[in-house]
Coordinates of C-alpha atoms in Angstrom, one line a residue:
X102 CA 24.6 -36.5 16.6
X103 CA 21.4 -33.5 17.0
X104 CA 19.1 -33.2 19.9
X105 CA 16.6 -33.0 18.4
X106 CA 14.7 -32.6 21.5
X107 CA 16.0 -29.6 22.1
X108 CA 15.1 -25.8 20.7
X109 CA 17.6 -24.2 19.3
X110 CA 19.6 -21.2 21.0
X111 CA 17.7 -17.9 20.4
X112 CA 19.0 -14.4 20.0
X113 CA 17.3 -11.3 19.1
X114 CA 18.2 -9.2 16.7
X115 CA 19.3 -5.5 17.3
X116 CA 21.1 -4.7 14.5
X117 CA 20.5 -4.8 11.0
X118 CA 22.1 -2.7 8.1
X119 CA 20.1 -1.8 4.3
X120 CA 23.0 -0.4 2.1
X121 CA 22.1 3.0 0.4
X122 CA 20.3 3.8 -2.3
X123 CA 22.0 6.6 -4.1
X124 CA 20.4 9.2 -6.5
X125 CA 21.1 10.9 -9.3
X126 CA 19.9 13.3 -11.7
X127 CA 18.8 13.4 -15.5
X128 CA 20.2 16.3 -18.2
X129 CA 16.5 17.8 -17.9
X130 CA 16.0 17.2 -14.9
X131 CA 14.3 13.4 -13.7
X132 CA 16.0 11.9 -10.5
X133 CA 16.7 8.5 -10.7
X134 CA 18.1 6.9 -7.5
X135 CA 19.2 3.5 -7.8
X136 CA 20.1 0.2 -5.5
X137 CA 22.8 -2.1 -6.9
X138 CA 23.6 -5.3 -6.7
X139 CA 25.7 -7.5 -8.7
X140 CA 24.3 -10.6 -6.9
X141 CA 22.2 -11.0 -8.5
X142 CA 21.0 -11.3 -11.8
X143 CA 17.4 -9.5 -12.5
X144 CA 16.8 -6.2 -11.8
X145 CA 13.8 -3.8 -11.3
X146 CA 13.1 -1.0 -13.1
X147 CA 9.6 2.4 -11.1
X148 CA 8.5 5.0 -12.8
X149 CA 7.4 6.9 -10.1
X150 CA 4.3 9.4 -11.2
X151 CA 2.5 11.5 -8.2
X152 CA -0.6 10.8 -9.9
X153 CA -2.8 9.0 -7.1
X154 CA -6.4 10.2 -6.1
X155 CA -4.6 13.2 -4.7
X156 CA -4.3 14.7 -8.0
X157 CA -7.3 14.2 -9.2
X158 CA -11.6 14.6 -8.7
X159 CA -11.9 11.5 -10.6
X160 CA -10.8 8.1 -9.9
X161 CA -10.6 6.7 -12.7
X162 CA -9.1 8.4 -15.2
X163 CA -5.6 7.6 -13.7
X164 CA -6.0 3.9 -13.7
X165 CA -7.2 4.4 -17.7
X166 CA -4.2 5.9 -18.1
X167 CA -1.7 3.3 -16.2
X168 CA -4.6 0.2 -18.2
X169 CA -4.5 1.8 -21.2
X170 CA -0.5 2.5 -21.5
X171 CA -0.9 -1.8 -21.3
X172 CA -2.8 -2.1 -24.5
X173 CA -0.1 -0.8 -26.6
X174 CA 1.4 2.3 -28.6
X175 CA 2.1 3.5 -31.4
X176 CA 4.8 0.5 -32.9
X177 CA 3.0 -2.2 -31.1
X178 CA -0.3 -4.2 -30.3
X179 CA -1.8 -4.1 -27.2
X180 CA -0.1 -8.5 -28.3
X181 CA 2.9 -7.7 -29.4
X182 CA 3.6 -5.6 -27.1
X183 CA 2.8 -9.2 -24.6
X184 CA 4.7 -10.7 -26.6
X185 CA 7.9 -8.0 -26.5
X186 CA 7.8 -8.0 -23.9
X187 CA 7.6 -12.5 -23.4
X188 CA 10.2 -12.9 -25.4
X189 CA 13.7 -11.1 -23.3
X190 CA 11.5 -12.4 -19.5
X191 CA 10.2 -9.7 -18.4
X192 CA 7.2 -9.2 -16.0
X193 CA 5.9 -5.4 -16.6
X194 CA 2.9 -3.9 -13.8
X195 CA 0.9 -0.8 -13.7
X196 CA -0.3 0.4 -10.4
X197 CA -2.5 3.4 -9.5
X198 CA -2.3 4.3 -6.0
X199 CA -3.5 7.2 -3.5
X200 CA -0.5 9.1 -3.2
X201 CA 1.4 7.9 -6.8
X202 CA 1.3 6.0 -9.4
X203 CA 3.7 2.9 -11.2
X204 CA 4.0 1.5 -14.1
X205 CA 7.0 -1.4 -13.4
X206 CA 9.3 -3.6 -15.6
X207 CA 10.8 -6.2 -14.2
X208 CA 14.0 -8.6 -16.1
X209 CA 17.1 -10.3 -16.9
X210 CA 19.8 -7.6 -15.8
X211 CA 22.2 -8.7 -19.3
X212 CA 18.6 -7.8 -20.8
X213 CA 18.8 -4.0 -19.0
X214 CA 19.3 -1.1 -23.2
X215 CA 15.8 -3.4 -24.8
X216 CA 13.8 -3.2 -21.0
X217 CA 14.6 0.6 -21.1
X218 CA 13.3 1.1 -25.3
X219 CA 10.1 -1.1 -24.5
X220 CA 9.0 0.7 -20.9
X221 CA 10.7 4.5 -23.0
X222 CA 8.1 3.3 -26.4
X223 CA 5.4 2.4 -23.6
X224 CA 5.7 5.3 -21.5
X225 CA 6.3 7.8 -25.2
X226 CA 4.3 7.3 -27.8
X227 CA 0.7 4.4 -25.9
X228 CA -1.7 4.6 -29.0
X229 CA -5.2 4.7 -26.7
X230 CA -7.2 3.0 -29.5
X231 CA -10.8 3.4 -29.4
X232 CA -11.7 -0.3 -29.2
X233 CA -9.2 -1.3 -26.5
X234 CA -10.2 1.4 -24.6
X235 CA -14.1 -0.2 -24.9
X236 CA -13.4 -3.1 -23.5
X237 CA -11.1 -2.0 -20.5
X238 CA -14.8 -0.3 -19.5
X239 CA -16.5 -3.0 -19.5
X240 CA -13.5 -5.0 -17.8
X241 CA -14.0 -2.0 -14.9
X242 CA -17.0 -2.2 -15.5
X243 CA -17.5 -6.2 -14.3
X244 CA -14.3 -5.7 -12.1
X245 CA -16.7 -3.8 -10.2
X246 CA -19.8 -5.5 -9.6
X247 CA -17.6 -8.3 -8.5
X248 CA -16.2 -6.4 -6.0
X249 CA -19.7 -4.9 -5.7
X250 CA -20.9 -8.4 -4.2
X251 CA -17.9 -8.5 -1.9
X252 CA -18.7 -7.4 2.2
X253 CA -15.4 -7.2 3.3
X254 CA -14.6 -4.8 -0.4
X255 CA -17.9 -2.6 0.6
X256 CA -16.7 -2.4 4.3
X257 CA -13.2 -1.1 3.6
X258 CA -14.8 1.5 1.7
X259 CA -17.3 2.3 4.3
X260 CA -14.6 3.3 6.7
X261 CA -12.4 5.0 4.7
X262 CA -15.9 7.3 3.3
X263 CA -16.8 7.5 7.0
X264 CA -12.8 9.1 7.6
X265 CA -12.4 11.8 5.4
X266 CA -15.5 11.8 3.5
X267 CA -17.3 10.9 0.4
X268 CA -14.6 14.1 -1.8
X269 CA -11.9 13.5 0.1
X270 CA -8.9 11.5 -2.1
X271 CA -8.8 9.0 0.1
X272 CA -12.3 8.9 0.9
X273 CA -13.4 8.6 -2.6
X274 CA -15.5 5.5 -4.3
X275 CA -16.3 4.0 -7.3
X276 CA -19.5 3.6 -9.6
X277 CA -20.4 1.8 -12.4
X278 CA -22.2 5.3 -13.5
X279 CA -18.6 6.5 -12.9
X280 CA -16.7 4.1 -15.1
X281 CA -18.6 4.1 -17.9
X282 CA -18.8 8.4 -18.2
X283 CA -15.1 8.2 -18.9
X284 CA -14.0 9.3 -22.3
X285 CA -11.2 8.5 -23.9
X286 CA -10.1 12.1 -24.6
X287 CA -10.5 12.0 -21.4
X288 CA -7.5 10.4 -20.4
X289 CA -5.7 10.9 -23.4
X290 CA -5.7 14.5 -21.6
X291 CA -5.1 13.5 -18.3
X292 CA -2.2 10.9 -19.8
X293 CA -0.2 14.5 -21.6
X294 CA -1.0 16.5 -18.9
X295 CA 0.2 14.9 -15.8
X296 CA 2.3 11.9 -16.7
X297 CA 5.3 13.9 -17.9
X298 CA 6.6 14.3 -14.5
X299 CA 8.2 10.8 -12.5
X300 CA 10.7 10.0 -10.9
X301 CA 13.3 6.5 -11.8
X302 CA 13.8 4.0 -9.0
X303 CA 16.3 0.9 -10.1
X304 CA 17.6 -2.4 -8.3
X305 CA 19.2 -5.0 -8.9
X306 CA 22.1 -5.7 -11.4
X307 CA 22.9 -2.7 -13.0
X308 CA 25.7 -2.8 -16.0
X309 CA 28.6 -0.1 -15.9
X310 CA 26.7 2.2 -18.0
X311 CA 22.7 2.4 -16.7
X312 CA 22.7 6.0 -16.6
X313 CA 24.0 6.3 -19.6
X314 CA 21.2 4.1 -21.0
X315 CA 18.3 6.3 -18.7
X316 CA 19.3 9.4 -19.8
X317 CA 18.7 8.2 -24.1
X318 CA 15.4 7.0 -22.6
X319 CA 14.1 9.5 -19.7
X320 CA 16.4 12.2 -20.2
X321 CA 15.4 14.1 -22.8
X322 CA 11.5 14.8 -22.9
X323 CA 10.3 17.6 -21.1
X324 CA 9.3 17.4 -17.4
X325 CA 5.7 18.6 -17.1
X326 CA 6.0 19.0 -12.7
X327 CA 3.1 18.3 -11.5
X328 CA 1.9 21.2 -8.5
X329 CA -0.2 19.1 -5.4
X330 CA -4.0 20.6 -4.6
X331 CA -4.4 20.7 -1.0
X332 CA -8.2 18.2 0.0
X333 CA -10.5 19.1 4.2
X334 CA -11.3 16.0 6.0
X335 CA -15.3 16.1 6.2
X336 CA -15.3 12.6 8.4
X337 CA -19.1 11.7 8.2
X338 CA -21.4 12.9 11.3
X339 CA -22.5 8.7 11.8
X340 CA -20.1 6.8 13.8
X341 CA -21.9 3.3 12.7
X342 CA -22.6 2.2 9.3
X343 CA -23.7 -0.8 8.6
X344 CA -24.3 -2.4 5.2
X345 CA -26.9 -4.7 4.1
X346 CA -27.5 -7.4 1.2
X347 CA -29.3 -10.7 1.6
X348 CA -26.8 -12.9 -0.3
X349 CA -23.4 -12.0 2.1
X350 CA -22.9 -15.1 3.6
X351 CA -20.4 -13.3 6.9
X352 CA -21.4 -10.1 8.7
X353 CA -17.0 -7.5 6.8
X354 CA -16.9 -5.6 9.8
X355 CA -14.0 -2.1 10.0
X356 CA -13.3 -0.4 13.1
X357 CA -10.9 2.5 12.9
X358 CA -9.8 6.7 12.8
X359 CA -8.1 8.5 11.0
X360 CA -4.3 9.3 12.7
X361 CA -1.3 10.1 11.5
X362 CA 2.0 8.4 9.3
X363 CA 5.3 7.6 9.5
X364 CA 5.9 11.4 10.4
X365 CA 4.7 11.2 13.4
X366 CA 6.6 11.2 17.1
X367 CA 4.5 8.3 18.5
X368 CA 4.3 6.5 15.3
X369 CA 7.0 4.3 16.2
X370 CA 5.5 3.1 19.5
X371 CA 2.2 3.3 18.2
X372 CA 3.8 0.3 15.6
X373 CA 4.1 -1.9 18.6
X374 CA 1.2 -1.2 20.6
X375 CA -0.7 -2.3 17.3
X376 CA 1.6 -5.2 17.2
X377 CA 0.3 -6.1 20.3
X378 CA -3.1 -5.6 19.6
X379 CA -3.5 -7.0 16.2
X380 CA -0.8 -6.7 14.4
X381 CA 0.4 -9.9 13.6
X382 CA -0.5 -14.1 14.8
X383 CA 0.0 -13.9 18.0
X384 CA -1.7 -10.8 19.3
X385 CA -4.2 -9.8 21.9
X386 CA -7.0 -9.3 19.1
X387 CA -6.3 -12.7 17.9
X388 CA -6.2 -14.8 21.1
X389 CA -9.7 -13.5 22.0
X390 CA -11.7 -13.1 18.9
X391 CA -9.8 -16.3 16.5
X392 CA -8.4 -18.9 19.5
X393 CA -10.7 -19.0 22.2
X394 CA -14.0 -17.3 20.9
X395 CA -13.5 -19.1 17.5
X396 CA -15.7 -15.7 15.5
X397 CA -13.4 -15.5 13.2
X398 CA -10.6 -17.0 11.0
X399 CA -8.9 -14.2 10.7
X400 CA -8.4 -11.1 13.0
X401 CA -6.2 -7.9 12.2
X402 CA -5.3 -4.1 12.5
X403 CA -3.2 -1.8 11.0
X404 CA -1.2 2.0 10.7
X405 CA -1.8 2.4 6.9
X406 CA 0.4 5.7 6.7
X407 CA -0.7 8.1 3.0
X408 CA 1.1 11.0 2.1
X409 CA -1.1 13.0 3.3
X410 CA -2.9 11.0 6.2
X411 CA -2.4 8.2 8.5
X412 CA -5.4 5.8 9.3
X413 CA -5.6 3.1 12.1
X414 CA -8.1 0.2 11.0
X415 CA -8.7 -3.1 12.8
X416 CA -10.6 -6.2 10.4
X417 CA -12.5 -9.1 10.1
X418 CA -14.8 -11.1 9.3
X419 CA -17.4 -14.0 11.4
X420 CA -20.4 -15.5 10.9
X421 CA -24.0 -12.5 11.8
X422 CA -24.7 -13.4 14.8
X423 CA -21.2 -12.6 16.4
X424 CA -21.1 -9.7 15.0
X425 CA -21.2 -7.5 18.6
X426 CA -19.6 -9.6 20.5
X427 CA -17.3 -9.6 18.1
X428 CA -17.3 -5.8 18.6
X429 CA -17.3 -5.7 21.6
X430 CA -14.9 -8.2 22.1
X431 CA -12.7 -5.9 20.0
X432 CA -12.8 -2.7 22.2
X433 CA -12.9 -4.9 25.8
X434 CA -9.3 -5.2 24.6
X435 CA -8.2 -2.1 24.2
X436 CA -9.4 -1.0 27.2
X437 CA -8.0 -3.4 29.0
X438 CA -4.9 -2.8 27.0
X439 CA -5.5 0.9 28.5
X440 CA -5.7 0.1 32.3
X441 CA -3.1 -3.3 32.6
X442 CA 0.6 -2.5 32.2
X443 CA 1.7 -5.5 29.4
X444 CA 3.2 -8.3 30.5
X445 CA 7.3 -8.3 30.1
X446 CA 7.5 -11.5 28.4
X447 CA 4.7 -10.7 25.8
X448 CA 6.3 -7.6 25.3
X449 CA 8.9 -9.5 24.2
X450 CA 8.2 -11.5 21.9
X451 CA 6.2 -8.8 20.4
X452 CA 9.1 -6.8 20.1
X453 CA 11.1 -9.5 18.7
X454 CA 8.7 -10.8 16.1
X455 CA 9.1 -7.4 15.0
X456 CA 12.8 -7.4 14.5
X457 CA 12.3 -10.9 12.9
X458 CA 10.0 -9.2 10.6
X459 CA 12.3 -6.1 9.6
X460 CA 15.2 -8.1 8.9
X461 CA 13.4 -10.0 6.5
X462 CA 11.8 -7.8 4.5
X463 CA 15.3 -5.8 4.2
X464 CA 16.5 -9.1 2.0
X465 CA 16.2 -7.7 -1.9
X466 CA 17.4 -4.8 -3.5
X467 CA 13.1 -4.8 -5.0
X468 CA 12.5 -4.8 -0.9
X469 CA 15.0 -2.1 0.1
X470 CA 13.9 -0.3 -2.9
X471 CA 10.6 -0.6 -1.6
X472 CA 11.3 1.1 2.3
X473 CA 12.5 3.5 0.4
X474 CA 10.1 4.0 -1.6
X475 CA 8.2 4.2 1.4
X476 CA 10.1 7.3 4.0
X477 CA 11.5 9.1 0.1
X478 CA 7.0 10.1 -0.4
X479 CA 7.3 11.6 2.9
X480 CA 9.1 13.8 2.6
X481 CA 11.7 11.3 5.5
X482 CA 15.0 8.7 4.2
X483 CA 16.5 6.3 5.3
X484 CA 18.0 6.4 8.7
X485 CA 13.6 6.4 10.3
X486 CA 14.3 2.4 9.4
X487 CA 18.0 2.7 10.9
X488 CA 16.6 3.6 13.6
X489 CA 14.3 0.4 13.4
X490 CA 15.5 -2.0 16.2
X491 CA 16.8 0.5 18.4
X492 CA 13.6 2.2 18.5
X493 CA 11.2 -0.6 18.9
X494 CA 13.2 -1.9 21.7
X495 CA 12.8 1.0 23.7
X496 CA 9.4 0.6 23.9
X497 CA 7.6 0.4 26.4
X498 CA 4.8 -1.1 28.3
X499 CA 3.8 2.2 30.2
X500 CA 4.9 3.6 26.4
X501 CA 1.6 1.0 25.1
X502 CA -0.9 2.2 28.5
X503 CA -0.4 6.1 27.4
X504 CA -0.4 4.9 23.3
X505 CA -3.7 3.5 23.5
X506 CA -4.6 6.4 25.9
X507 CA -4.0 9.0 23.6
X508 CA -4.3 7.8 20.4
X509 CA -7.4 4.8 21.0
X510 CA -10.3 6.3 22.2
X511 CA -13.7 4.2 21.9
X512 CA -15.3 6.2 21.1
X513 CA -12.8 8.0 19.1
X514 CA -13.6 4.4 16.6
X515 CA -15.7 4.9 13.1
X516 CA -18.2 1.2 13.0
X517 CA -18.5 0.0 9.8
X518 CA -20.7 -3.4 8.8
X519 CA -20.9 -5.0 5.5
X520 CA -23.3 -8.4 6.2
X521 CA -26.7 -9.7 6.5
X522 CA -29.4 -8.5 7.1
X523 CA -31.0 -8.6 10.2
X524 CA -33.3 -11.5 10.9

């Protein structure tokens, strides 16, 4: 009989085998990356467009161009398009981003051909209906107005603007006036100039002739290559940015700095450092500020690895009377990591958690393709993940002290607070 008083045995994860992502090209030069998994009955196809905020001064052009694709084609209105997608059990996503944007279809493998025909229709023959556009603008204005009443949204936007500058693609903020000023003619021109240049990434159970189907739908059109502009970071001078509104109940605190992305040689050592500080539920910040002080339900730190830059952020929501005490405790934990070696048991726990999380993050063809996208667009390959576990286990307590002293000097941080007015 199983003795439930005895904990099950534990064995560290030392190796995770990741299936290889293959590549080919269509006759027009368009790149295709694919991962075939016959064990599932579904597939996902992404059209990944180099068309994020990095490629235009007006981010709304990207957002509207993508969302208008879901509002109908020259052959079907929005309702008919939605019905056609639903009829074959599929689901569509239109996702704008900082560095690239994505059109995704999730579908049943037996309807692969029908899905691709619909996706081709969406990207090749959008209707750009004026009435639908005006309706969409009103929805976007309303959505932004709601966000502007959320302290967490305002503190996040303020932090990025402080770190990169208001004119930088990663630091820009939106406004109701900017949305209302967008004209459909601008959206159509932007779409024509930017949306023919995309890579195709397809994963799941693929039919034997899937390349032929891709060629039929996406291999004949002309590919207009989009160039990558360059920008300079223009940080704000003030290291403290406060946004006060009487309606706010809590204070949203964001503390951060410009750092680096996956290509930096310190990335893996810093990733372990971040996990220890605030990356998971058992982190130093969580134990101190949630469990010991009771200031918050959750506090997390994260290293955001974007294509051109990277930045580090610590975020939490607290009652306004605990603002300064929370900030003081955050920097107290950073200072402690600068000065005191991490215990062997604590470091082992962090590494094992990271290993388990990593193993769970590559358990489906869709997830593996997402990992591939993350490194591919930063000029890297899947060897980054093949070396992940060994790199994590090699990090020492001395490495963490070094990382914190080099990269987390308290005077280098910017602090943004969105909260109630001070009494």
